[in-house]
Amino acid sequence: MEEKDFVLFDNYLQGDLAEDEVLAFKNRLESDGDFKKQFMTYKALSGYLEHTLSPEASAFTQNLEQISQAHFSASEERVDKPDRKGFNYARLAIAASVAFLIGIFLFNQIKTPSYTDFNTHEPIELTLRAGNVKDLVEATKAFNNKDYAKANAILEGLLVDDPENVQLQLYFAITNIELDQFDRADAMLNTISQGKSVYKYRAIWYKALSALKQGKTEEVKVLLKQLPEEADDYEQAHRLLNKLD
């Protein structure tokens, strides 16, 4: 998006355009799909920022106005539009913020997805049929605090006493992915995904994330396509698949 488009968007929203300019603007919205999409994004973000500018941001705009007065006083005036409103420096700050946010948005749309974009694990509440309850509590706390090395060690011990506990198996596999111990993680996830437990599809999702972390893009795609719509992670999987295609 060009800088002049931001100025045009802002002037339109503030009612600063002349009648012929408004007509030209609306015609362009009708004929230029990209221009319309950019305008709608700008409008939504600028409206949000206008309601969320902090006192610090207000102070910034005041300083900006003082610093910029000397520069803008030499700007050419529009003789044919004497009723045009004076430039609002708060709007300049908003426009700059919107430009930055749009840039971040576009970057996120085109960048290659990575494991860290999707490894937001749900907090766990483990159950145990046998073994040390204290260790169970410590494993839960360590995992939820993202201390995956500690959680991994405790979960491995809990699985000795309760080897058929699929929930423990799943979270043990996740800690192994986090620690880049992919062979251990993938072996356990394969077992879970081939079973009939409620964690079957979650295991497939994490198999895909493991492959993603290892850079195995084609394998990721194959795994994601195995998830049915009723799977809890289907929407995330669909979003990741779209980014990879």
JSON list of C-alpha atoms in Angstrom, two decimals:
[
{"chain": "A", "resi": 1, "resn": "MET", "atom": "CA", "xyz": [0.00, 0.00, 0.00]},
{"chain": "A", "resi": 2, "resn": "GLU", "atom": "CA", "xyz": [1.38, 3.42, -0.93]},
{"chain": "A", "resi": 3, "resn": "GLU", "atom": "CA", "xyz": [1.76, 6.22, 1.64]},
{"chain": "A", "resi": 4, "resn": "LYS", "atom": "CA", "xyz": [-0.63, 8.44, -0.29]},
{"chain": "A", "resi": 5, "resn": "ASP", "atom": "CA", "xyz": [-3.36, 5.83, 0.17]},
{"chain": "A", "resi": 6, "resn": "PHE", "atom": "CA", "xyz": [-3.12, 6.18, 3.97]},
{"chain": "A", "resi": 7, "resn": "VAL", "atom": "CA", "xyz": [-3.58, 9.93, 3.63]},
{"chain": "A", "resi": 8, "resn": "LEU", "atom": "CA", "xyz": [-6.51, 9.39, 1.27]},
{"chain": "A", "resi": 9, "resn": "PHE", "atom": "CA", "xyz": [-8.14, 6.89, 3.63]},
{"chain": "A", "resi": 10, "resn": "ASP", "atom": "CA", "xyz": [-7.75, 9.21, 6.59]},
{"chain": "A", "resi": 11, "resn": "ASN", "atom": "CA", "xyz": [-9.07, 12.26, 4.73]},
{"chain": "A", "resi": 12, "resn": "TYR", "atom": "CA", "xyz": [-12.12, 10.28, 3.58]},
{"chain": "A", "resi": 13, "resn": "LEU", "atom": "CA", "xyz": [-12.91, 9.02, 7.09]},
{"chain": "A", "resi": 14, "resn": "GLN", "atom": "CA", "xyz": [-12.52, 12.52, 8.54]},
{"chain": "A", "resi": 15, "resn": "GLY", "atom": "CA", "xyz": [-14.73, 14.08, 5.87]},
{"chain": "A", "resi": 16, "resn": "ASP", "atom": "CA", "xyz": [-11.93, 16.21, 4.48]},
{"chain": "A", "resi": 17, "resn": "LEU", "atom": "CA", "xyz": [-12.40, 15.33, 0.81]},
{"chain": "A", "resi": 18, "resn": "ALA", "atom": "CA", "xyz": [-14.18, 17.56, -1.66]},
{"chain": "A", "resi": 19, "resn": "GLU", "atom": "CA", "xyz": [-17.30, 16.23, -3.40]},
{"chain": "A", "resi": 20, "resn": "ASP", "atom": "CA", "xyz": [-15.43, 15.27, -6.57]},
{"chain": "A", "resi": 21, "resn": "GLU", "atom": "CA", "xyz": [-12.76, 13.50, -4.49]},
{"chain": "A", "resi": 22, "resn": "VAL", "atom": "CA", "xyz": [-15.42, 11.58, -2.55]},
{"chain": "A", "resi": 23, "resn": "LEU", "atom": "CA", "xyz": [-17.01, 10.44, -5.79]},
{"chain": "A", "resi": 24, "resn": "ALA", "atom": "CA", "xyz": [-13.65, 9.35, -7.20]},
{"chain": "A", "resi": 25, "resn": "PHE", "atom": "CA", "xyz": [-12.87, 7.53, -3.94]},
{"chain": "A", "resi": 26, "resn": "LYS", "atom": "CA", "xyz": [-16.17, 5.61, -3.97]},
{"chain": "A", "resi": 27, "resn": "ASN", "atom": "CA", "xyz": [-15.72, 4.71, -7.63]},
{"chain": "A", "resi": 28, "resn": "ARG", "atom": "CA", "xyz": [-12.31, 3.29, -6.87]},
{"chain": "A", "resi": 29, "resn": "LEU", "atom": "CA", "xyz": [-13.74, 1.24, -4.00]},
{"chain": "A", "resi": 30, "resn": "GLU", "atom": "CA", "xyz": [-16.18, -0.29, -6.44]},
{"chain": "A", "resi": 31, "resn": "SER", "atom": "CA", "xyz": [-13.64, -1.01, -9.15]},
{"chain": "A", "resi": 32, "resn": "ASP", "atom": "CA", "xyz": [-10.48, -1.92, -7.18]},
{"chain": "A", "resi": 33, "resn": "GLY", "atom": "CA", "xyz": [-10.89, -4.93, -4.91]},
{"chain": "A", "resi": 34, "resn": "ASP", "atom": "CA", "xyz": [-7.43, -4.65, -3.32]},
{"chain": "A", "resi": 35, "resn": "PHE", "atom": "CA", "xyz": [-7.95, -0.96, -2.63]},
{"chain": "A", "resi": 36, "resn": "LYS", "atom": "CA", "xyz": [-11.29, -1.71, -0.96]},
{"chain": "A", "resi": 37, "resn": "LYS", "atom": "CA", "xyz": [-9.78, -4.49, 1.18]},
{"chain": "A", "resi": 38, "resn": "GLN", "atom": "CA", "xyz": [-6.95, -2.20, 2.30]},
{"chain": "A", "resi": 39, "resn": "PHE", "atom": "CA", "xyz": [-9.41, 0.57, 3.12]},
{"chain": "A", "resi": 40, "resn": "MET", "atom": "CA", "xyz": [-11.63, -1.73, 5.21]},
{"chain": "A", "resi": 41, "resn": "THR", "atom": "CA", "xyz": [-8.58, -2.95, 7.14]},
{"chain": "A", "resi": 42, "resn": "TYR", "atom": "CA", "xyz": [-7.40, 0.62, 7.70]},
{"chain": "A", "resi": 43, "resn": "LYS", "atom": "CA", "xyz": [-10.87, 1.72, 8.80]},
{"chain": "A", "resi": 44, "resn": "ALA", "atom": "CA", "xyz": [-11.19, -1.11, 11.32]},
{"chain": "A", "resi": 45, "resn": "LEU", "atom": "CA", "xyz": [-7.72, -0.62, 12.79]},
{"chain": "A", "resi": 46, "resn": "SER", "atom": "CA", "xyz": [-7.89, 3.16, 12.92]},
{"chain": "A", "resi": 47, "resn": "GLY", "atom": "CA", "xyz": [-11.24, 2.98, 14.69]},
{"chain": "A", "resi": 48, "resn": "TYR", "atom": "CA", "xyz": [-9.76, 0.60, 17.25]},
{"chain": "A", "resi": 49, "resn": "LEU", "atom": "CA", "xyz": [-6.70, 2.76, 17.83]},
{"chain": "A", "resi": 50, "resn": "GLU", "atom": "CA", "xyz": [-8.73, 5.93, 18.26]},
{"chain": "A", "resi": 51, "resn": "HIS", "atom": "CA", "xyz": [-10.42, 4.30, 21.26]},
{"chain": "A", "resi": 52, "resn": "THR", "atom": "CA", "xyz": [-7.26, 2.76, 22.73]},
{"chain": "A", "resi": 53, "resn": "LEU", "atom": "CA", "xyz": [-4.60, 5.47, 22.43]},
{"chain": "A", "resi": 54, "resn": "SER", "atom": "CA", "xyz": [-2.94, 5.74, 25.86]},
{"chain": "A", "resi": 55, "resn": "PRO", "atom": "CA", "xyz": [-2.04, 9.02, 27.64]},
{"chain": "A", "resi": 56, "resn": "GLU", "atom": "CA", "xyz": [1.55, 8.35, 26.57]},
{"chain": "A", "resi": 57, "resn": "ALA", "atom": "CA", "xyz": [0.43, 8.20, 22.96]},
{"chain": "A", "resi": 58, "resn": "SER", "atom": "CA", "xyz": [-1.44, 11.49, 23.38]},
{"chain": "A", "resi": 59, "resn": "ALA", "atom": "CA", "xyz": [1.71, 13.08, 24.76]},
{"chain": "A", "resi": 60, "resn": "PHE", "atom": "CA", "xyz": [3.62, 11.70, 21.80]},
{"chain": "A", "resi": 61, "resn": "THR", "atom": "CA", "xyz": [1.21, 13.31, 19.34]},
{"chain": "A", "resi": 62, "resn": "GLN", "atom": "CA", "xyz": [1.59, 16.67, 21.11]},
{"chain": "A", "resi": 63, "resn": "ASN", "atom": "CA", "xyz": [5.37, 16.44, 20.85]},
{"chain": "A", "resi": 64, "resn": "LEU", "atom": "CA", "xyz": [5.06, 15.38, 17.24]},
{"chain": "A", "resi": 65, "resn": "GLU", "atom": "CA", "xyz": [2.96, 18.43, 16.50]},
{"chain": "A", "resi": 66, "resn": "GLN", "atom": "CA", "xyz": [5.47, 20.80, 18.10]},
{"chain": "A", "resi": 67, "resn": "ILE", "atom": "CA", "xyz": [8.43, 19.23, 16.32]},
{"chain": "A", "resi": 68, "resn": "SER", "atom": "CA", "xyz": [6.67, 19.11, 12.96]},
{"chain": "A", "resi": 69, "resn": "GLN", "atom": "CA", "xyz": [5.17, 22.61, 12.91]},
{"chain": "A", "resi": 70, "resn": "ALA", "atom": "CA", "xyz": [8.27, 24.13, 11.35]},
{"chain": "A", "resi": 71, "resn": "HIS", "atom": "CA", "xyz": [8.33, 21.51, 8.61]},
{"chain": "A", "resi": 72, "resn": "PHE", "atom": "CA", "xyz": [4.66, 21.63, 7.74]},
{"chain": "A", "resi": 73, "resn": "SER", "atom": "CA", "xyz": [4.35, 25.41, 7.91]},
{"chain": "A", "resi": 74, "resn": "ALA", "atom": "CA", "xyz": [6.22, 25.52, 4.60]},
{"chain": "A", "resi": 75, "resn": "SER", "atom": "CA", "xyz": [3.84, 23.05, 2.92]},
{"chain": "A", "resi": 76, "resn": "GLU", "atom": "CA", "xyz": [1.83, 24.17, -0.07]},
{"chain": "A", "resi": 77, "resn": "GLU", "atom": "CA", "xyz": [-1.72, 25.24, 0.83]},
{"chain": "A", "resi": 78, "resn": "ARG", "atom": "CA", "xyz": [-4.77, 24.20, -1.15]},
{"chain": "A", "resi": 79, "resn": "VAL", "atom": "CA", "xyz": [-6.11, 27.48, -2.56]},
{"chain": "A", "resi": 80, "resn": "ASP", "atom": "CA", "xyz": [-9.22, 25.89, -4.08]},
{"chain": "A", "resi": 81, "resn": "LYS", "atom": "CA", "xyz": [-10.28, 24.33, -0.74]},
{"chain": "A", "resi": 82, "resn": "PRO", "atom": "CA", "xyz": [-10.09, 27.04, 1.94]},
{"chain": "A", "resi": 83, "resn": "ASP", "atom": "CA", "xyz": [-12.39, 25.09, 4.25]},
{"chain": "A", "resi": 84, "resn": "ARG", "atom": "CA", "xyz": [-10.08, 22.07, 4.54]},
{"chain": "A", "resi": 85, "resn": "LYS", "atom": "CA", "xyz": [-9.46, 21.17, 8.17]},
{"chain": "A", "resi": 86, "resn": "GLY", "atom": "CA", "xyz": [-6.02, 21.59, 9.68]},
{"chain": "A", "resi": 87, "resn": "PHE", "atom": "CA", "xyz": [-3.86, 18.46, 9.83]},
{"chain": "A", "resi": 88, "resn": "ASN", "atom": "CA", "xyz": [-4.41, 16.48, 12.99]},
{"chain": "A", "resi": 89, "resn": "TYR", "atom": "CA", "xyz": [-1.17, 15.02, 14.33]},
{"chain": "A", "resi": 90, "resn": "ALA", "atom": "CA", "xyz": [-3.00, 12.49, 16.45]},
{"chain": "A", "resi": 91, "resn": "ARG", "atom": "CA", "xyz": [-4.37, 11.15, 13.17]},
{"chain": "A", "resi": 92, "resn": "LEU", "atom": "CA", "xyz": [-0.79, 10.94, 11.88]},
{"chain": "A", "resi": 93, "resn": "ALA", "atom": "CA", "xyz": [0.12, 8.76, 14.87]},
{"chain": "A", "resi": 94, "resn": "ILE", "atom": "CA", "xyz": [-2.94, 6.58, 14.25]},
{"chain": "A", "resi": 95, "resn": "ALA", "atom": "CA", "xyz": [-2.13, 6.30, 10.55]},
{"chain": "A", "resi": 96, "resn": "ALA", "atom": "CA", "xyz": [1.46, 5.32, 11.32]},
{"chain": "A", "resi": 97, "resn": "SER", "atom": "CA", "xyz": [0.25, 2.72, 13.81]},
{"chain": "A", "resi": 98, "resn": "VAL", "atom": "CA", "xyz": [-2.22, 1.31, 11.30]},
{"chain": "A", "resi": 99, "resn": "ALA", "atom": "CA", "xyz": [0.52, 1.14, 8.66]},
{"chain": "A", "resi": 100, "resn": "PHE", "atom": "CA", "xyz": [2.70, -0.79, 11.10]},
{"chain": "A", "resi": 101, "resn": "LEU", "atom": "CA", "xyz": [-0.10, -3.20, 12.04]},
{"chain": "A", "resi": 102, "resn": "ILE", "atom": "CA", "xyz": [-0.97, -3.83, 8.41]},
{"chain": "A", "resi": 103, "resn": "GLY", "atom": "CA", "xyz": [2.69, -4.55, 7.71]},
{"chain": "A", "resi": 104, "resn": "ILE", "atom": "CA", "xyz": [2.77, -7.07, 10.57]},
{"chain": "A", "resi": 105, "resn": "PHE", "atom": "CA", "xyz": [-0.47, -8.62, 9.32]},
{"chain": "A", "resi": 106, "resn": "LEU", "atom": "CA", "xyz": [0.84, -9.00, 5.77]},
{"chain": "A", "resi": 107, "resn": "PHE", "atom": "CA", "xyz": [4.12, -10.43, 7.06]},
{"chain": "A", "resi": 108, "resn": "ASN", "atom": "CA", "xyz": [2.25, -13.05, 9.08]},
{"chain": "A", "resi": 109, "resn": "GLN", "atom": "CA", "xyz": [0.22, -13.95, 6.02]},
{"chain": "A", "resi": 110, "resn": "ILE", "atom": "CA", "xyz": [3.21, -14.65, 3.78]},
{"chain": "A", "resi": 111, "resn": "LYS", "atom": "CA", "xyz": [5.81, -16.05, 6.16]},
{"chain": "A", "resi": 112, "resn": "THR", "atom": "CA", "xyz": [6.42, -19.79, 6.32]},
{"chain": "A", "resi": 113, "resn": "PRO", "atom": "CA", "xyz": [4.59, -21.26, 9.33]},
{"chain": "A", "resi": 114, "resn": "SER", "atom": "CA", "xyz": [6.75, -22.68, 12.10]},
{"chain": "A", "resi": 115, "resn": "TYR", "atom": "CA", "xyz": [6.23, -24.98, 15.06]},
{"chain": "A", "resi": 116, "resn": "THR", "atom": "CA", "xyz": [6.19, -22.07, 17.49]},
{"chain": "A", "resi": 117, "resn": "ASP", "atom": "CA", "xyz": [3.17, -20.63, 15.69]},
{"chain": "A", "resi": 118, "resn": "PHE", "atom": "CA", "xyz": [1.09, -23.61, 16.79]},
{"chain": "A", "resi": 119, "resn": "ASN", "atom": "CA", "xyz": [2.62, -25.10, 19.96]},
{"chain": "A", "resi": 120, "resn": "THR", "atom": "CA", "xyz": [0.14, -23.46, 22.32]},
{"chain": "A", "resi": 121, "resn": "HIS", "atom": "CA", "xyz": [-0.54, -26.45, 24.54]},
{"chain": "A", "resi": 122, "resn": "GLU", "atom": "CA", "xyz": [-3.65, -26.55, 26.66]},
{"chain": "A", "resi": 123, "resn": "PRO", "atom": "CA", "xyz": [-3.00, -26.57, 30.42]},
{"chain": "A", "resi": 124, "resn": "ILE", "atom": "CA", "xyz": [-3.17, -30.16, 31.61]},
{"chain": "A", "resi": 125, "resn": "GLU", "atom": "CA", "xyz": [-4.92, -31.85, 34.49]},
{"chain": "A", "resi": 126, "resn": "LEU", "atom": "CA", "xyz": [-3.47, -35.32, 34.67]},
{"chain": "A", "resi": 127, "resn": "THR", "atom": "CA", "xyz": [-5.19, -38.34, 36.14]},
{"chain": "A", "resi": 128, "resn": "LEU", "atom": "CA", "xyz": [-3.42, -41.37, 37.50]},
{"chain": "A", "resi": 129, "resn": "ARG", "atom": "CA", "xyz": [-4.57, -44.92, 38.13]},
{"chain": "A", "resi": 130, "resn": "ALA", "atom": "CA", "xyz": [-1.42, -45.94, 39.95]},
{"chain": "A", "resi": 131, "resn": "GLY", "atom": "CA", "xyz": [1.78, -44.38, 41.24]},
{"chain": "A", "resi": 132, "resn": "ASN", "atom": "CA", "xyz": [2.84, -41.27, 43.11]},
{"chain": "A", "resi": 133, "resn": "VAL", "atom": "CA", "xyz": [0.24, -38.50, 43.32]},
{"chain": "A", "resi": 134, "resn": "LYS", "atom": "CA", "xyz": [2.93, -36.00, 44.35]},
{"chain": "A", "resi": 135, "resn": "ASP", "atom": "CA", "xyz": [4.83, -36.70, 41.14]},
{"chain": "A", "resi": 136, "resn": "LEU", "atom": "CA", "xyz": [1.60, -36.24, 39.18]},
{"chain": "A", "resi": 137, "resn": "VAL", "atom": "CA", "xyz": [1.13, -32.79, 40.70]},
{"chain": "A", "resi": 138, "resn": "GLU", "atom": "CA", "xyz": [4.75, -31.88, 39.99]},
{"chain": "A", "resi": 139, "resn": "ALA", "atom": "CA", "xyz": [4.48, -33.06, 36.38]},
{"chain": "A", "resi": 140, "resn": "THR", "atom": "CA", "xyz": [1.33, -31.02, 35.85]},
{"chain": "A", "resi": 141, "resn": "LYS", "atom": "CA", "xyz": [2.93, -27.92, 37.33]},
{"chain": "A", "resi": 142, "resn": "ALA", "atom": "CA", "xyz": [6.13, -28.33, 35.32]},
{"chain": "A", "resi": 143, "resn": "PHE", "atom": "CA", "xyz": [4.28, -28.84, 32.03]},
{"chain": "A", "resi": 144, "resn": "ASN", "atom": "CA", "xyz": [1.97, -25.88, 32.55]},
{"chain": "A", "resi": 145, "resn": "ASN", "atom": "CA", "xyz": [5.00, -23.73, 33.42]},
{"chain": "A", "resi": 146, "resn": "LYS", "atom": "CA", "xyz": [6.70, -24.90, 30.21]},
{"chain": "A", "resi": 147, "resn": "ASP", "atom": "CA", "xyz": [9.48, -26.64, 32.11]},
{"chain": "A", "resi": 148, "resn": "TYR", "atom": "CA", "xyz": [9.40, -29.49, 29.63]},
{"chain": "A", "resi": 149, "resn": "ALA", "atom": "CA", "xyz": [12.65, -31.13, 30.71]},
{"chain": "A", "resi": 150, "resn": "LYS", "atom": "CA", "xyz": [11.38, -31.56, 34.28]},
{"chain": "A", "resi": 151, "resn": "ALA", "atom": "CA", "xyz": [7.92, -32.64, 33.11]},
{"chain": "A", "resi": 152, "resn": "ASN", "atom": "CA", "xyz": [9.49, -35.16, 30.74]},
{"chain": "A", "resi": 153, "resn": "ALA", "atom": "CA", "xyz": [11.54, -36.81, 33.48]},
{"chain": "A", "resi": 154, "resn": "ILE", "atom": "CA", "xyz": [8.59, -37.06, 35.87]},
{"chain": "A", "resi": 155, "resn": "LEU", "atom": "CA", "xyz": [6.18, -38.33, 33.21]},
{"chain": "A", "resi": 156, "resn": "GLU", "atom": "CA", "xyz": [8.63, -41.02, 32.18]},
{"chain": "A", "resi": 157, "resn": "GLY", "atom": "CA", "xyz": [8.67, -42.26, 35.75]},
{"chain": "A", "resi": 158, "resn": "LEU", "atom": "CA", "xyz": [4.88, -42.16, 36.05]},
{"chain": "A", "resi": 159, "resn": "LEU", "atom": "CA", "xyz": [4.56, -44.25, 32.89]},
{"chain": "A", "resi": 160, "resn": "VAL", "atom": "CA", "xyz": [6.61, -47.00, 34.52]},
{"chain": "A", "resi": 161, "resn": "ASP", "atom": "CA", "xyz": [3.83, -47.41, 37.10]},
{"chain": "A", "resi": 162, "resn": "ASP", "atom": "CA", "xyz": [0.95, -46.70, 34.71]},
{"chain": "A", "resi": 163, "resn": "PRO", "atom": "CA", "xyz": [2.18, -47.68, 31.20]},
{"chain": "A", "resi": 164, "resn": "GLU", "atom": "CA", "xyz": [-1.28, -47.90, 29.61]},
{"chain": "A", "resi": 165, "resn": "ASN", "atom": "CA", "xyz": [-2.31, -44.39, 30.59]},
{"chain": "A", "resi": 166, "resn": "VAL", "atom": "CA", "xyz": [-2.82, -42.75, 27.18]},
{"chain": "A", "resi": 167, "resn": "GLN", "atom": "CA", "xyz": [-3.06, -39.26, 28.64]},
{"chain": "A", "resi": 168, "resn": "LEU", "atom": "CA", "xyz": [0.38, -39.62, 30.20]},
{"chain": "A", "resi": 169, "resn": "GLN", "atom": "CA", "xyz": [1.70, -41.02, 26.92]},
{"chain": "A", "resi": 170, "resn": "LEU", "atom": "CA", "xyz": [0.40, -38.03, 24.97]},
{"chain": "A", "resi": 171, "resn": "TYR", "atom": "CA", "xyz": [1.92, -35.38, 27.21]},
{"chain": "A", "resi": 172, "resn": "PHE", "atom": "CA", "xyz": [5.16, -37.34, 27.50]},
{"chain": "A", "resi": 173, "resn": "ALA", "atom": "CA", "xyz": [5.29, -37.27, 23.68]},
{"chain": "A", "resi": 174, "resn": "ILE", "atom": "CA", "xyz": [4.65, -33.51, 23.64]},
{"chain": "A", "resi": 175, "resn": "THR", "atom": "CA", "xyz": [7.53, -32.87, 26.04]},
{"chain": "A", "resi": 176, "resn": "ASN", "atom": "CA", "xyz": [9.76, -34.92, 23.78]},
{"chain": "A", "resi": 177, "resn": "ILE", "atom": "CA", "xyz": [8.79, -32.76, 20.80]},
{"chain": "A", "resi": 178, "resn": "GLU", "atom": "CA", "xyz": [9.64, -29.67, 22.83]},
{"chain": "A", "resi": 179, "resn": "LEU", "atom": "CA", "xyz": [13.02, -31.19, 23.70]},
{"chain": "A", "resi": 180, "resn": "ASP", "atom": "CA", "xyz": [13.68, -32.19, 20.06]},
{"chain": "A", "resi": 181, "resn": "GLN", "atom": "CA", "xyz": [13.61, -35.88, 20.96]},
{"chain": "A", "resi": 182, "resn": "PHE", "atom": "CA", "xyz": [11.58, -36.67, 17.88]},
{"chain": "A", "resi": 183, "resn": "ASP", "atom": "CA", "xyz": [12.11, -40.44, 17.66]},
{"chain": "A", "resi": 184, "resn": "ARG", "atom": "CA", "xyz": [10.68, -40.97, 21.14]},
{"chain": "A", "resi": 185, "resn": "ALA", "atom": "CA", "xyz": [7.82, -38.57, 20.52]},
{"chain": "A", "resi": 186, "resn": "ASP", "atom": "CA", "xyz": [6.86, -39.98, 17.13]},
{"chain": "A", "resi": 187, "resn": "ALA", "atom": "CA", "xyz": [6.95, -43.59, 18.33]},
{"chain": "A", "resi": 188, "resn": "MET", "atom": "CA", "xyz": [4.52, -42.85, 21.16]},
{"chain": "A", "resi": 189, "resn": "LEU", "atom": "CA", "xyz": [2.27, -40.68, 18.99]},
{"chain": "A", "resi": 190, "resn": "ASN", "atom": "CA", "xyz": [2.09, -43.44, 16.39]},
{"chain": "A", "resi": 191, "resn": "THR", "atom": "CA", "xyz": [0.86, -45.85, 19.04]},
{"chain": "A", "resi": 192, "resn": "ILE", "atom": "CA", "xyz": [-1.79, -43.44, 20.29]},
{"chain": "A", "resi": 193, "resn": "SER", "atom": "CA", "xyz": [-2.99, -42.45, 16.80]},
{"chain": "A", "resi": 194, "resn": "GLN", "atom": "CA", "xyz": [-3.48, -46.08, 15.86]},
{"chain": "A", "resi": 195, "resn": "GLY", "atom": "CA", "xyz": [-5.58, -46.75, 18.93]},
{"chain": "A", "resi": 196, "resn": "LYS", "atom": "CA", "xyz": [-9.21, -45.93, 19.75]},
{"chain": "A", "resi": 197, "resn": "SER", "atom": "CA", "xyz": [-8.82, -43.52, 22.64]},
{"chain": "A", "resi": 198, "resn": "VAL", "atom": "CA", "xyz": [-10.18, -39.96, 22.79]},
{"chain": "A", "resi": 199, "resn": "TYR", "atom": "CA", "xyz": [-6.62, -38.78, 22.14]},
{"chain": "A", "resi": 200, "resn": "LYS", "atom": "CA", "xyz": [-6.37, -40.46, 18.73]},
{"chain": "A", "resi": 201, "resn": "TYR", "atom": "CA", "xyz": [-6.83, -37.30, 16.64]},
{"chain": "A", "resi": 202, "resn": "ARG", "atom": "CA", "xyz": [-4.86, -35.13, 19.06]},
{"chain": "A", "resi": 203, "resn": "ALA", "atom": "CA", "xyz": [-1.95, -37.52, 18.54]},
{"chain": "A", "resi": 204, "resn": "ILE", "atom": "CA", "xyz": [-2.19, -37.07, 14.75]},
{"chain": "A", "resi": 205, "resn": "TRP", "atom": "CA", "xyz": [-2.16, -33.29, 15.22]},
{"chain": "A", "resi": 206, "resn": "TYR", "atom": "CA", "xyz": [0.99, -33.51, 17.31]},
{"chain": "A", "resi": 207, "resn": "LYS", "atom": "CA", "xyz": [2.58, -35.89, 14.80]},
{"chain": "A", "resi": 208, "resn": "ALA", "atom": "CA", "xyz": [2.05, -33.11, 12.26]},
{"chain": "A", "resi": 209, "resn": "LEU", "atom": "CA", "xyz": [3.58, -30.54, 14.61]},
{"chain": "A", "resi": 210, "resn": "SER", "atom": "CA", "xyz": [6.56, -32.80, 15.21]},
{"chain": "A", "resi": 211, "resn": "ALA", "atom": "CA", "xyz": [7.06, -33.11, 11.45]},
{"chain": "A", "resi": 212, "resn": "LEU", "atom": "CA", "xyz": [6.67, -29.33, 11.11]},
{"chain": "A", "resi": 213, "resn": "LYS", "atom": "CA", "xyz": [9.40, -28.71, 13.67]},
{"chain": "A", "resi": 214, "resn": "GLN", "atom": "CA", "xyz": [11.64, -31.11, 11.75]},
{"chain": "A", "resi": 215, "resn": "GLY", "atom": "CA", "xyz": [10.98, -29.29, 8.47]},
{"chain": "A", "resi": 216, "resn": "LYS", "atom": "CA", "xyz": [9.13, -32.21, 6.87]},
{"chain": "A", "resi": 217, "resn": "THR", "atom": "CA", "xyz": [6.54, -30.12, 5.05]},
{"chain": "A", "resi": 218, "resn": "GLU", "atom": "CA", "xyz": [5.08, -32.84, 2.82]},
{"chain": "A", "resi": 219, "resn": "GLU", "atom": "CA", "xyz": [4.67, -35.18, 5.78]},
{"chain": "A", "resi": 220, "resn": "VAL", "atom": "CA", "xyz": [2.89, -32.43, 7.67]},
{"chain": "A", "resi": 221, "resn": "LYS", "atom": "CA", "xyz": [0.38, -32.04, 4.83]},
{"chain": "A", "resi": 222, "resn": "VAL", "atom": "CA", "xyz": [-0.34, -35.76, 4.71]},
{"chain": "A", "resi": 223, "resn": "LEU", "atom": "CA", "xyz": [-0.96, -35.91, 8.44]},
{"chain": "A", "resi": 224, "resn": "LEU", "atom": "CA", "xyz": [-3.16, -32.83, 8.56]},
{"chain": "A", "resi": 225, "resn": "LYS", "atom": "CA", "xyz": [-5.42, -34.25, 5.87]},
{"chain": "A", "resi": 226, "resn": "GLN", "atom": "CA", "xyz": [-6.11, -37.24, 8.13]},
{"chain": "A", "resi": 227, "resn": "LEU", "atom": "CA", "xyz": [-7.96, -35.11, 10.68]},
{"chain": "A", "resi": 228, "resn": "PRO", "atom": "CA", "xyz": [-11.76, -35.18, 10.32]},
{"chain": "A", "resi": 229, "resn": "GLU", "atom": "CA", "xyz": [-13.91, -32.12, 10.91]},
{"chain": "A", "resi": 230, "resn": "GLU", "atom": "CA", "xyz": [-15.00, -33.37, 14.32]},
{"chain": "A", "resi": 231, "resn": "ALA", "atom": "CA", "xyz": [-11.40, -33.36, 15.59]},
{"chain": "A", "resi": 232, "resn": "ASP", "atom": "CA", "xyz": [-10.71, -30.70, 18.23]},
{"chain": "A", "resi": 233, "resn": "ASP", "atom": "CA", "xyz": [-7.70, -29.46, 16.28]},
{"chain": "A", "resi": 234, "resn": "TYR", "atom": "CA", "xyz": [-9.36, -29.45, 12.84]},
{"chain": "A", "resi": 235, "resn": "GLU", "atom": "CA", "xyz": [-9.56, -25.65, 12.50]},
{"chain": "A", "resi": 236, "resn": "GLN", "atom": "CA", "xyz": [-5.91, -25.21, 13.45]},
{"chain": "A", "resi": 237, "resn": "ALA", "atom": "CA", "xyz": [-4.95, -28.01, 11.10]},
{"chain": "A", "resi": 238, "resn": "HIS", "atom": "CA", "xyz": [-6.93, -26.44, 8.26]},
{"chain": "A", "resi": 239, "resn": "ARG", "atom": "CA", "xyz": [-5.28, -23.07, 8.88]},
{"chain": "A", "resi": 240, "resn": "LEU", "atom": "CA", "xyz": [-1.81, -24.62, 8.90]},
{"chain": "A", "resi": 241, "resn": "LEU", "atom": "CA", "xyz": [-2.56, -26.59, 5.74]},
{"chain": "A", "resi": 242, "resn": "ASN", "atom": "CA", "xyz": [-3.66, -23.42, 3.95]},
{"chain": "A", "resi": 243, "resn": "LYS", "atom": "CA", "xyz": [-0.41, -21.71, 4.93]},
{"chain": "A", "resi": 244, "resn": "LEU", "atom": "CA", "xyz": [1.65, -24.61, 3.61]},
{"chain": "A", "resi": 245, "resn": "ASP", "atom": "CA", "xyz": [-0.19, -24.94, 0.26]}
]
